[in-house]
Tab-separated table of C-alpha atoms in Angstrom:
chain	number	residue	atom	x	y	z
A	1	UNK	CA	-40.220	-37.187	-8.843
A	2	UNK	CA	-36.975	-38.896	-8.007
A	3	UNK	CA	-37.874	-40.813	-4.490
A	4	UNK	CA	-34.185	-41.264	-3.823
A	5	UNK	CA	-33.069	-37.618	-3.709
A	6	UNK	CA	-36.632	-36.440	-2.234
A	7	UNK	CA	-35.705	-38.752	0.616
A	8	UNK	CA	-32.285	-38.028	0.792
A	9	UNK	CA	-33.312	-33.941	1.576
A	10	UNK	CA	-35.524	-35.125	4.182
A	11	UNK	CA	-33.036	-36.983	6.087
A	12	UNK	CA	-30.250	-34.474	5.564
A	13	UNK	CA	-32.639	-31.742	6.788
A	14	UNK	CA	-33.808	-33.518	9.863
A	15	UNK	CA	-32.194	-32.425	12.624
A	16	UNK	CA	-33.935	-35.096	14.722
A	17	UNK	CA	-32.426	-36.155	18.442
A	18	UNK	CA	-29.063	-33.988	19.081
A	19	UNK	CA	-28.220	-37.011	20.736
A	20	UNK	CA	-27.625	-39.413	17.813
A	21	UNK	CA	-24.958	-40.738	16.697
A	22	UNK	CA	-25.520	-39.644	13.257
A	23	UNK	CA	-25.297	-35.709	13.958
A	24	UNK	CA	-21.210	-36.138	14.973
A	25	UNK	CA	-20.605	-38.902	12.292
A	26	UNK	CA	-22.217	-36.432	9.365
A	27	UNK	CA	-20.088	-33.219	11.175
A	28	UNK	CA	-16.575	-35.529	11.181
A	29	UNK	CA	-17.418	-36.589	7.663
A	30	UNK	CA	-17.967	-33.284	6.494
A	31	UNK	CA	-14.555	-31.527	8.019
A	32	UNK	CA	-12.725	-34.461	6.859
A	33	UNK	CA	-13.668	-33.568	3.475
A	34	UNK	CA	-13.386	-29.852	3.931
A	35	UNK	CA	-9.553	-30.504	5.404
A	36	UNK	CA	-8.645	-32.589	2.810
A	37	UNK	CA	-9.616	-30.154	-0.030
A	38	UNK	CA	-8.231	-27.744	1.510
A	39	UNK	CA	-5.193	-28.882	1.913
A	40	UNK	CA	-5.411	-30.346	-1.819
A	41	UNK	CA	-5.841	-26.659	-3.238
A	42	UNK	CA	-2.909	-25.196	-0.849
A	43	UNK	CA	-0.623	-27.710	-1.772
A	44	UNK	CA	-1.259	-27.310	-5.633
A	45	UNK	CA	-1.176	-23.656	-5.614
A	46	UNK	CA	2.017	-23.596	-3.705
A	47	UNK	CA	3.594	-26.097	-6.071
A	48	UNK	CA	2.113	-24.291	-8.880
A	49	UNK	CA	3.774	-21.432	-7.514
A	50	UNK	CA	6.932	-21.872	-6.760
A	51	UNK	CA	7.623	-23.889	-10.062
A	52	UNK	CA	6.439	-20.653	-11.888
A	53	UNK	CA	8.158	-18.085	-9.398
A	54	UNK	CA	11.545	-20.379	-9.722
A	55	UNK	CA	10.699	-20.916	-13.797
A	56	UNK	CA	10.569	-17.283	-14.757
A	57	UNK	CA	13.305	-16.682	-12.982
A	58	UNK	CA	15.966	-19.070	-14.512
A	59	UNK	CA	14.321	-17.319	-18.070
A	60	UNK	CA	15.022	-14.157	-16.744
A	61	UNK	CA	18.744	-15.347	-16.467
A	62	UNK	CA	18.790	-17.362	-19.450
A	63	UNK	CA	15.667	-16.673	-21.871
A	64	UNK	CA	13.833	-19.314	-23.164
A	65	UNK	CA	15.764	-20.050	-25.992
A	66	UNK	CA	19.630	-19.574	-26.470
A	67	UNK	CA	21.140	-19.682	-30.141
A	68	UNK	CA	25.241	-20.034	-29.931
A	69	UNK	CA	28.097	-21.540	-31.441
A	70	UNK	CA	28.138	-25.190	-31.691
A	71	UNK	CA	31.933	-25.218	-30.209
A	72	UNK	CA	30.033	-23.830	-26.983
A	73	UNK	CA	27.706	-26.449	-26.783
A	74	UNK	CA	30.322	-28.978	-26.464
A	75	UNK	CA	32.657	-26.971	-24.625
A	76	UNK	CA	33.096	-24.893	-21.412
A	77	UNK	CA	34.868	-22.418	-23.500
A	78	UNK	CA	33.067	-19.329	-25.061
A	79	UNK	CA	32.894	-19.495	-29.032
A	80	UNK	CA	31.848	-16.435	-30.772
A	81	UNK	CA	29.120	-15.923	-33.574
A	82	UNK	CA	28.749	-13.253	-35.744
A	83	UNK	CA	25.002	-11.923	-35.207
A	84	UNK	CA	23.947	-9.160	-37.862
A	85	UNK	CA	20.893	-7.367	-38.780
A	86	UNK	CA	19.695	-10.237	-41.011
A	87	UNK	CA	20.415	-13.005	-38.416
A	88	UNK	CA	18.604	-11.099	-36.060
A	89	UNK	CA	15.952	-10.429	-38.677
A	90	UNK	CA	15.800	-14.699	-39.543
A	91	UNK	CA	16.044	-15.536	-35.447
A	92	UNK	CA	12.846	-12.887	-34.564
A	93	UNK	CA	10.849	-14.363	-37.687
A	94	UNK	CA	10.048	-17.817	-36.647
A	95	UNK	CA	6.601	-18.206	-35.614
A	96	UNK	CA	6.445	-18.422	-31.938
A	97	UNK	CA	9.059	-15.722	-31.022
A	98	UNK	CA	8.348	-12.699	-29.137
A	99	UNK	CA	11.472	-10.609	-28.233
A	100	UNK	CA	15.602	-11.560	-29.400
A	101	UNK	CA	18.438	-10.349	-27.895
A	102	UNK	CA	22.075	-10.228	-28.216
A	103	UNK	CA	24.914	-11.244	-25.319
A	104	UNK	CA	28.252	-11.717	-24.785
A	105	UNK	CA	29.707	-13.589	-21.400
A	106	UNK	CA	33.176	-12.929	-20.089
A	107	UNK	CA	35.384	-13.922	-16.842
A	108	UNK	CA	37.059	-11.286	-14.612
A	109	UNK	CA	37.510	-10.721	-11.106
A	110	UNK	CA	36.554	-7.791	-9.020
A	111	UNK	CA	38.599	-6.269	-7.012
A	112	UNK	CA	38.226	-3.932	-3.950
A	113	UNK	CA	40.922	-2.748	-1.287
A	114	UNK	CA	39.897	-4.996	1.319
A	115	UNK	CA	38.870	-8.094	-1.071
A	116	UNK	CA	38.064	-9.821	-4.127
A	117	UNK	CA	35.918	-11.967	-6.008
A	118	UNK	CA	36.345	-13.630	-9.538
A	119	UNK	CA	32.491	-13.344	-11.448
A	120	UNK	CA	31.132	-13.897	-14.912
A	121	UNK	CA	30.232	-10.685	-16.834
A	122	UNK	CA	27.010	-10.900	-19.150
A	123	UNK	CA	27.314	-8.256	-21.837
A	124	UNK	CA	24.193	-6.784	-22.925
A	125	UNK	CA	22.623	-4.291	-25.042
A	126	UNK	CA	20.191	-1.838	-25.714
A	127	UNK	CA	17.643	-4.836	-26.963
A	128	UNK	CA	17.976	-6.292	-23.897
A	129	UNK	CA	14.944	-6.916	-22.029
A	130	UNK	CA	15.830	-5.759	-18.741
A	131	UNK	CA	11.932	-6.146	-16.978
A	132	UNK	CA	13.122	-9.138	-15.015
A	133	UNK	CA	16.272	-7.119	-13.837
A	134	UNK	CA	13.966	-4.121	-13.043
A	135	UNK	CA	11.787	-5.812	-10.682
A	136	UNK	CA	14.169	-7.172	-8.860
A	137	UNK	CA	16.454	-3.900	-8.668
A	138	UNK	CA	17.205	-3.246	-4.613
A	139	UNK	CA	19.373	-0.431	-4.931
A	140	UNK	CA	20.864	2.455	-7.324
A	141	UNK	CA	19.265	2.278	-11.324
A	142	UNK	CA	19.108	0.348	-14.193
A	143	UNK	CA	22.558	1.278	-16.400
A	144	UNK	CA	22.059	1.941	-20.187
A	145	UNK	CA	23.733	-0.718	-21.981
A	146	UNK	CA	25.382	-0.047	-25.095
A	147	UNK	CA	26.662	-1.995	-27.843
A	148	UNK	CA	28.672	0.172	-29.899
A	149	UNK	CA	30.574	1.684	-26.408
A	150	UNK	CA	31.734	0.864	-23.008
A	151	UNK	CA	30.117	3.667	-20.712
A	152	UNK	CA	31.711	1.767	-17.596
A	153	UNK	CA	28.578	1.411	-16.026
A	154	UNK	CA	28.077	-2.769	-14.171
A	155	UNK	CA	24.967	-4.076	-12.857
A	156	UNK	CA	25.246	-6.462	-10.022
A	157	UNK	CA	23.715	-8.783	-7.438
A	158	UNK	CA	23.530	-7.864	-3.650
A	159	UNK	CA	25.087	-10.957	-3.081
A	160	UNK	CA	28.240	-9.960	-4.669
A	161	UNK	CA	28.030	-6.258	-3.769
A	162	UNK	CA	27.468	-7.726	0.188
A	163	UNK	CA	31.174	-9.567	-0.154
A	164	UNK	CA	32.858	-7.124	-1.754
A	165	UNK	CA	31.367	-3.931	0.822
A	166	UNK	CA	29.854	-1.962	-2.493
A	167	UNK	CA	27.168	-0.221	-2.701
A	168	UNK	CA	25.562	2.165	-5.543
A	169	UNK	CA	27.758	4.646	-7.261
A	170	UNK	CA	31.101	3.012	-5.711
A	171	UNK	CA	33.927	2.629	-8.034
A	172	UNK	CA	35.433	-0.984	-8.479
A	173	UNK	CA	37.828	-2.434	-10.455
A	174	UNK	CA	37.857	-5.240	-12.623
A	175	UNK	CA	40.332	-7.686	-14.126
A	176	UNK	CA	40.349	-9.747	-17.440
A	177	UNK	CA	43.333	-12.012	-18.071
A	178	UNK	CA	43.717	-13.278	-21.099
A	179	UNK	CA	46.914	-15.216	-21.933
A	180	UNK	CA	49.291	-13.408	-20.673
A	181	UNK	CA	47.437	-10.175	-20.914
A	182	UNK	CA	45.972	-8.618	-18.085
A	183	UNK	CA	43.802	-5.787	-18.775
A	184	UNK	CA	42.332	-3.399	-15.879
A	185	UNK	CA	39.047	-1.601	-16.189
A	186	UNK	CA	37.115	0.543	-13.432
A	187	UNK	CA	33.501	0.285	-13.375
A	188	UNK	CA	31.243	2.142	-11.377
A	189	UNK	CA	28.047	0.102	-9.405
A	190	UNK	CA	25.443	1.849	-11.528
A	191	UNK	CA	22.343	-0.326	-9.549
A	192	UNK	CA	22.006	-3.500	-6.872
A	193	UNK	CA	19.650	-6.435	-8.045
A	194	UNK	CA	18.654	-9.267	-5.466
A	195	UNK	CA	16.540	-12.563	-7.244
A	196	UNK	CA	17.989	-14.944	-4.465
A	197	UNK	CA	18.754	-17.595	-7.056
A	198	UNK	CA	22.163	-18.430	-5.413
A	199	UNK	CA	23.337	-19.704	-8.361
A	200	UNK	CA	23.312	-16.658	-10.289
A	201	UNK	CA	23.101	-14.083	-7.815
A	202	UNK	CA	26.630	-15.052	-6.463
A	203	UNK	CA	28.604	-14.950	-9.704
A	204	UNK	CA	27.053	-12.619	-12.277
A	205	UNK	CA	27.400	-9.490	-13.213
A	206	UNK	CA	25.968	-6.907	-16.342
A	207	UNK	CA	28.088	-4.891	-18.614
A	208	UNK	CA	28.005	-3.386	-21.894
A	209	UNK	CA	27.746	-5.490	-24.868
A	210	UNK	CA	30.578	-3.743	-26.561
A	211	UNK	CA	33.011	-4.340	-23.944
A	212	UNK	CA	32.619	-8.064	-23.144
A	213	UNK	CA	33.008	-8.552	-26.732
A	214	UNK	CA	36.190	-6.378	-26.742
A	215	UNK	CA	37.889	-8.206	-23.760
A	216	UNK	CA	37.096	-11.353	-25.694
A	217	UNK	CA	39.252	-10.145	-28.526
A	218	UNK	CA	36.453	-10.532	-30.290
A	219	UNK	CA	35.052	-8.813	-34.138
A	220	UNK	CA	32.726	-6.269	-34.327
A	221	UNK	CA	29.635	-7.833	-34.461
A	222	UNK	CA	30.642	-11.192	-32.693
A	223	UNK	CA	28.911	-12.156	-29.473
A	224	UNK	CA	28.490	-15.777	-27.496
A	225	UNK	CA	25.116	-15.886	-28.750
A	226	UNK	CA	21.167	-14.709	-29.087
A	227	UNK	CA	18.862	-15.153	-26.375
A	228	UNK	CA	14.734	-15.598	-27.530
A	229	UNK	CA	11.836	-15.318	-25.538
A	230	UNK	CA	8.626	-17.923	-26.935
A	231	UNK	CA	5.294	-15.909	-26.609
A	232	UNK	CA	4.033	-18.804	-25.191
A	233	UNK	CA	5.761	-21.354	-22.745
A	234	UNK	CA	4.035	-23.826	-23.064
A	235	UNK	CA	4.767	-23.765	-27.008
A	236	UNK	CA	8.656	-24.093	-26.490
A	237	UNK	CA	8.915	-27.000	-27.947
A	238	UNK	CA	7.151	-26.537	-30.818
A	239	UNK	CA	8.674	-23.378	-30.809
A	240	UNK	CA	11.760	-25.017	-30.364
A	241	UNK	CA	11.349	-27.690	-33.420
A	242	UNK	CA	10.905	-24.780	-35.925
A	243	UNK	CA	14.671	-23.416	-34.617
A	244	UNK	CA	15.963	-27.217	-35.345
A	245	UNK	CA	14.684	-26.904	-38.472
A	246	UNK	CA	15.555	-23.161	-39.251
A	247	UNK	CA	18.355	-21.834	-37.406
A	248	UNK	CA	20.052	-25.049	-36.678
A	249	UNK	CA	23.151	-26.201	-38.672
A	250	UNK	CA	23.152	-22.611	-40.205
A	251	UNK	CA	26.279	-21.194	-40.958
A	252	UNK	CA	26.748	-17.143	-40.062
A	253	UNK	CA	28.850	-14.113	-42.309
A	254	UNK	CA	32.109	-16.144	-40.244
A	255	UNK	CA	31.642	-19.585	-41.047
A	256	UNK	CA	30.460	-20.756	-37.851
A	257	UNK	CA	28.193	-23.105	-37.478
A	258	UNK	CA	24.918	-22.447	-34.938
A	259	UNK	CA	23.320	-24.753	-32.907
A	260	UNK	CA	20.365	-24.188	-30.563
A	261	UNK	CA	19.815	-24.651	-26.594
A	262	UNK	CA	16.267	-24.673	-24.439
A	263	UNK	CA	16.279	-23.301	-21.170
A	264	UNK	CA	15.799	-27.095	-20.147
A	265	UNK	CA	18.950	-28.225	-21.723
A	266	UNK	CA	20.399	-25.144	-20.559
A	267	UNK	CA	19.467	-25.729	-16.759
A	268	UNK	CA	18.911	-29.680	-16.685
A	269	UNK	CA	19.634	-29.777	-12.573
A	270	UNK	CA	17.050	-27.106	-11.988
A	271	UNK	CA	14.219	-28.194	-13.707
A	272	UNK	CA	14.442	-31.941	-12.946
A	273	UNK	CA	14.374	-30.747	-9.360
A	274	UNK	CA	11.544	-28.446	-10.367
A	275	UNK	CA	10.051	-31.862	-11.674
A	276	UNK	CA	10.105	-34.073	-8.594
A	277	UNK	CA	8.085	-31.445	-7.047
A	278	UNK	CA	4.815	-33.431	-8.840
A	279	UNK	CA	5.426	-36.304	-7.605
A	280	UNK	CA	4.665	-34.924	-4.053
A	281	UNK	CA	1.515	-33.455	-5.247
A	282	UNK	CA	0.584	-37.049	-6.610
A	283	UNK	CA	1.256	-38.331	-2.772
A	284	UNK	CA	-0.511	-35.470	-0.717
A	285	UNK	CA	-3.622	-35.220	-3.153
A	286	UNK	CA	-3.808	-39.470	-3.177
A	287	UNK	CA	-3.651	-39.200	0.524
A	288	UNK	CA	-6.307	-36.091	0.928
A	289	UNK	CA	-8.608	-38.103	-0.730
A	290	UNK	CA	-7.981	-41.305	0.774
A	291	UNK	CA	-9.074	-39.657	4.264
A	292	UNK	CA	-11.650	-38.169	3.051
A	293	UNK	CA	-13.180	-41.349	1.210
A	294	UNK	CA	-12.086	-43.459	4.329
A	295	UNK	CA	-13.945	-40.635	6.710
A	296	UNK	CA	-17.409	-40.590	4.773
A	297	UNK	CA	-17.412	-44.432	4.736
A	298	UNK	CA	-17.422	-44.722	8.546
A	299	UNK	CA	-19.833	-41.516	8.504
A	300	UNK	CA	-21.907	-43.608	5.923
A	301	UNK	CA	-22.109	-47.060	7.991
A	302	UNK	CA	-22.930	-44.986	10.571
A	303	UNK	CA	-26.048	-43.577	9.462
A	304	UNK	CA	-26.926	-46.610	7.976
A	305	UNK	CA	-26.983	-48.600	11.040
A	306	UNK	CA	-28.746	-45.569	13.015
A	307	UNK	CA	-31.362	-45.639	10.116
A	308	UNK	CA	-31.812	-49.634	10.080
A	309	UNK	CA	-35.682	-49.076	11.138
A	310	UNK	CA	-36.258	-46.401	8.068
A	311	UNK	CA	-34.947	-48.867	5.418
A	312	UNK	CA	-36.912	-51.900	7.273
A	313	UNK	CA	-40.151	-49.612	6.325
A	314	UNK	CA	-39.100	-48.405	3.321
A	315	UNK	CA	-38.473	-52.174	2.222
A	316	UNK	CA	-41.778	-53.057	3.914
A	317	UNK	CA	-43.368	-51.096	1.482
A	318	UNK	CA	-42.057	-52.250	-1.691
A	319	UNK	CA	-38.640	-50.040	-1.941
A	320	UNK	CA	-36.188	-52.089	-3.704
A	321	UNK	CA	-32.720	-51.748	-2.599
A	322	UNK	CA	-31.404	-49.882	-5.673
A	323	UNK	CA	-34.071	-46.810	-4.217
A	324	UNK	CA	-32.729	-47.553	-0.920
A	325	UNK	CA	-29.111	-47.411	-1.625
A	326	UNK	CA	-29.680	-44.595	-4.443
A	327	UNK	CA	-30.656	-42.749	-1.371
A	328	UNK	CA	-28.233	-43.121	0.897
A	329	UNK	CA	-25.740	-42.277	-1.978
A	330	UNK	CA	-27.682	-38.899	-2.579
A	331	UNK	CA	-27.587	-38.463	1.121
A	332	UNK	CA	-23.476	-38.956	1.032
A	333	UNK	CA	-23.802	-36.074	-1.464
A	334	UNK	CA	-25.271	-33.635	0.198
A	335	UNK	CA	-22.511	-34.285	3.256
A	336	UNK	CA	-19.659	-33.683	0.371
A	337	UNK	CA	-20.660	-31.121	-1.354
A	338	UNK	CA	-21.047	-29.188	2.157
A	339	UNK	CA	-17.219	-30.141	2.687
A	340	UNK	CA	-16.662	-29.426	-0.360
A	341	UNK	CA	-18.115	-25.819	0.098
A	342	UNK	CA	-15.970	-25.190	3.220
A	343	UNK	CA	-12.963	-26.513	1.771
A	344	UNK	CA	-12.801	-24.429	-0.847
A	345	UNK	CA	-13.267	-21.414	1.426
A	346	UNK	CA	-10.843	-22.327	3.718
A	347	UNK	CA	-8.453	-23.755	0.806
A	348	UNK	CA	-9.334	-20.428	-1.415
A	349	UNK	CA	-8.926	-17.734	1.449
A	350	UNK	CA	-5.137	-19.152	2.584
A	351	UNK	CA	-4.135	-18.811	-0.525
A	352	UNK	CA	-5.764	-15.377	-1.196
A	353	UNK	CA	-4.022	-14.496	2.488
A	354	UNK	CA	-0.941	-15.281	1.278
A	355	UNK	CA	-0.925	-13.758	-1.887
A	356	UNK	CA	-1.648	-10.400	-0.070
A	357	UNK	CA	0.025	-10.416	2.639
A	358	UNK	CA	2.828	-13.274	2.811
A	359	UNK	CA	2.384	-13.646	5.973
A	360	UNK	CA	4.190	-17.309	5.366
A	361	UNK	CA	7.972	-16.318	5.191
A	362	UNK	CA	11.098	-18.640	3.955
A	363	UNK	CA	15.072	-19.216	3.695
A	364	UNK	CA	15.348	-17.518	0.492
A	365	UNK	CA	19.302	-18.864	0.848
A	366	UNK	CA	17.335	-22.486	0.819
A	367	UNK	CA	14.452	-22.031	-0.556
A	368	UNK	CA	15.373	-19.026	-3.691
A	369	UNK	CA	12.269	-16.759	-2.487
A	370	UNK	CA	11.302	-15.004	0.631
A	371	UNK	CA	7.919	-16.173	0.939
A	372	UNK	CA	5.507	-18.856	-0.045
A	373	UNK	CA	4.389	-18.253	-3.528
A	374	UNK	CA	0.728	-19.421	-4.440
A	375	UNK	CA	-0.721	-19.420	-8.032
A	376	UNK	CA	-4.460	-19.941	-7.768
A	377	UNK	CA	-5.589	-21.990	-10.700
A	378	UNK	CA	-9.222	-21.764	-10.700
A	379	UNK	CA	-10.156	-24.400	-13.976
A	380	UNK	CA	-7.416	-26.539	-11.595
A	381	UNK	CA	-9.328	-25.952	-8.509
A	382	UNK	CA	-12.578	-26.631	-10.137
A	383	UNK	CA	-11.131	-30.190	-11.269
A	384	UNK	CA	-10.435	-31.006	-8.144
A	385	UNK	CA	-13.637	-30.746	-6.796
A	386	UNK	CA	-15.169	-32.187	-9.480
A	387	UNK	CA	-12.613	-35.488	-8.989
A	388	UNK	CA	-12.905	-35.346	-5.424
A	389	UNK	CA	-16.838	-35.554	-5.196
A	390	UNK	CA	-16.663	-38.417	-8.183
A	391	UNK	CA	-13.904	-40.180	-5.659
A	392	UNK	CA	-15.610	-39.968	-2.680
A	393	UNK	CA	-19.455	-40.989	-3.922
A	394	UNK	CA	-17.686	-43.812	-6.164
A	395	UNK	CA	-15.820	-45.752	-2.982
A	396	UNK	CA	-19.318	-45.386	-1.221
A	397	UNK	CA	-20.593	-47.300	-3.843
A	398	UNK	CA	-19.364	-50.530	-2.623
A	399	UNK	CA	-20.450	-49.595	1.731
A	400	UNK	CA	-24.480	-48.929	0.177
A	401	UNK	CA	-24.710	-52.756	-0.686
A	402	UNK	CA	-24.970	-53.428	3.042
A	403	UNK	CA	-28.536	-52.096	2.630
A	404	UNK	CA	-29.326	-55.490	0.967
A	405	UNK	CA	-28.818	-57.348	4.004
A	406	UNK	CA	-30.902	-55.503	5.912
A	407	UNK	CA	-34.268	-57.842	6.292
A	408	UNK	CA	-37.541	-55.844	7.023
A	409	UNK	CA	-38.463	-57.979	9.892
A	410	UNK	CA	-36.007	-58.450	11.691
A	411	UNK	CA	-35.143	-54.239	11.407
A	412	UNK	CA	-38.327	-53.561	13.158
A	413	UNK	CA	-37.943	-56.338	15.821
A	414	UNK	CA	-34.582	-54.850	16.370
A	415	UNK	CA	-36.071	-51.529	17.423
């Protein structure tokens, strides 16, 4: 039988006087341990959440990975590569890809009778994955994109749509000037997307492939460049390396030479702000558990003082203070894991909330999404229960040793 844990239910169970001290110090301990998980899995399945929410949206902008000319990489200015079937073929074989698609970007400026707006135009075609676009479609329908014809069709943000008084199935005009070349096209607002990522929702608009390539002066068969989706994110960069050693440096049917791009290097500013977002996790999880060690010491001194006549006996009889101590650390367990327990249910059922109902709303102008996102992260959740019990018991460690100085005789004298 282990005497320290059989001990340690006893005293947990025993409800004893209502008037001791120990019955508030044990309830304190336990909500400080219950807030402070709680708080801990909130804050890491916001973070989690919002990284991800923010994440898959700059992909659905940008893909993961963007092939182009190596001109554009050190440039503002759009180069063109010549994509065929067999580059397409060579892009979509390396291991790690899931979906490739061509696009062309070109500048223009829309124009209304009341106002207008210069944007960036993203040609596209009928590869394109347009889920991301889709789920995020407010008004009017997806457009058909076309690469081998201009059906006049243009996909664009609320944002822009809001400034320029459009909404689905208006006719607007457009203007490309190149050189000293202006040339006038009239599209019609085929569909209305809102992502609230300012930066692209206020400048960018979709078209066909075929005509951003065309008001480019570019070839048949020339566009800025390929964007690829990874299968897995978390294997960009290995996905990555195989394009550095495969696609990089390659020349296509023009001559140009190709040079690759991740989503990281294509967004630097985003995801180093995305970044700094861990550090804050660091500070509020150190901090959680800081209070709660802090709040079951005191509980612990507590009951060890209220309990000085048990471990007088318990010495009297031949308990050595390892037992003792043992005992009072099982006790400290039993507190935890009950805070523990309520903090994941409180912790667990915000997030849940949330998730359903978003009943926590935000400044999508500030904050790119209308409400809290949560991720819940269960193997993550799990580990930080597992850390904060370890934690908690481990800086009661040093409080049991007081047990030592407690003599038998003078205990029982005291009471």
């Amino acid at each position: 039988m282990n005497l320290p844990l059989f001990i340690a239910k006893k005293i947990y169970s025993d409800k004893g006087d209502k008037r001791k001290v120990s019955r508030p110090a044990i309830r304190i301990a336990t909500v400080g341990v219950a807030i402070g998980l709680a708080v801990m899995i909130v804050t890491v399945s916001v973070v989690l959440g919002f990284k991800h929410t923010i994440r898959d949206k700059v992909v659905g902008f940008g893909s993961h990975i963007q092939v182009h000319n190596v001109l554009t990489y050190n440039g503002s200015d759009q180069y063109p590569v010549c994509i065929d079937d067999s580059m397409m073929q060579m892009i979509g074989s390396v291991d790690g890809v899931s979906h490739v698609e061509r696009f062309a970007m070109t500048q223009g400026i829309l124009k209304t009778d009341e106002d207008f707006l210069g944007v960036a135009f993203k040609g596209v075609g009928p590869e394109y994955d347009m889920t991301f676009l889709k789920s995020h479609l407010v008004e009017g329908e997806m457009p058909e994109f076309s690469d081998s014809t201009s059906k006049q069709k243009l996909l664009m943000s609320k944002m822009i749509a809001d400034k320029l008084r459009l909404k689905a199935g208006d006719k607007v005009f457009a203007y490309f000037i190149d050189g000293q070349d202006v040339r006038t096209r009239r599209y019609t607002v085929s569909g209305i997307y809102q992502t609230n990522m300012t930066r692209f929702d206020e400048n960018l608009c979709f078209i066909d492939l075929y005509a951003a390539s065309r008001l480019n002066g570019w070839l048949n068969g020339e566009v800025t460049g390929v964007e690829v989706k990874v299968k897995d994110f978390e294997q960009l960069q290995l996905t990555e390396d195989r394009f550095v050693e495969k696609i990089n440096r390659s020349i296509d049917p023009q001559g140009n030479v190709l040079t690759t791009e991740t989503i990281y290097e294509l967004y630097p500013q985003v995801f180093s702000w995305l970044e700094l977002l861990d550090i804050n996790v660091w500070i509020i999880l150190a901090l959680m558990v800081c209070v709660a060690g802090f709040t079951m010491i005191s509980g612990l001194l507590i009951i060890i003082l209220e309990r000085t006549q048990m471990i007088g006996i318990l010495k009297a009889v031949g308990a050595r203070n390892k037992t003792i101590r043992h005992t009072f650390l099982w006790f400290s367990v039993f507190i935890i894991g009950q805070g523990l327990f309520w903090g994941n249910v409180i912790g667990l059922g915000i997030v849940l909330l949330q998730q359903y109902t978003g009943f926590v709303t935000l400044d999508p102008q500030t904050y790119y999404v209308s409400e809290a996102p949560m991720e819940l992260n269960l193997p993550l959740v799990a580990a930080i229960n597992v850390a904060t019990l370890l934690i908690c018991v481990f800086v009661l460690i040093a409080p049991s040793y007081l047990i030592s100085h407690i003599h038998p005789a003078k205990s029982m004298r005291y009471e």
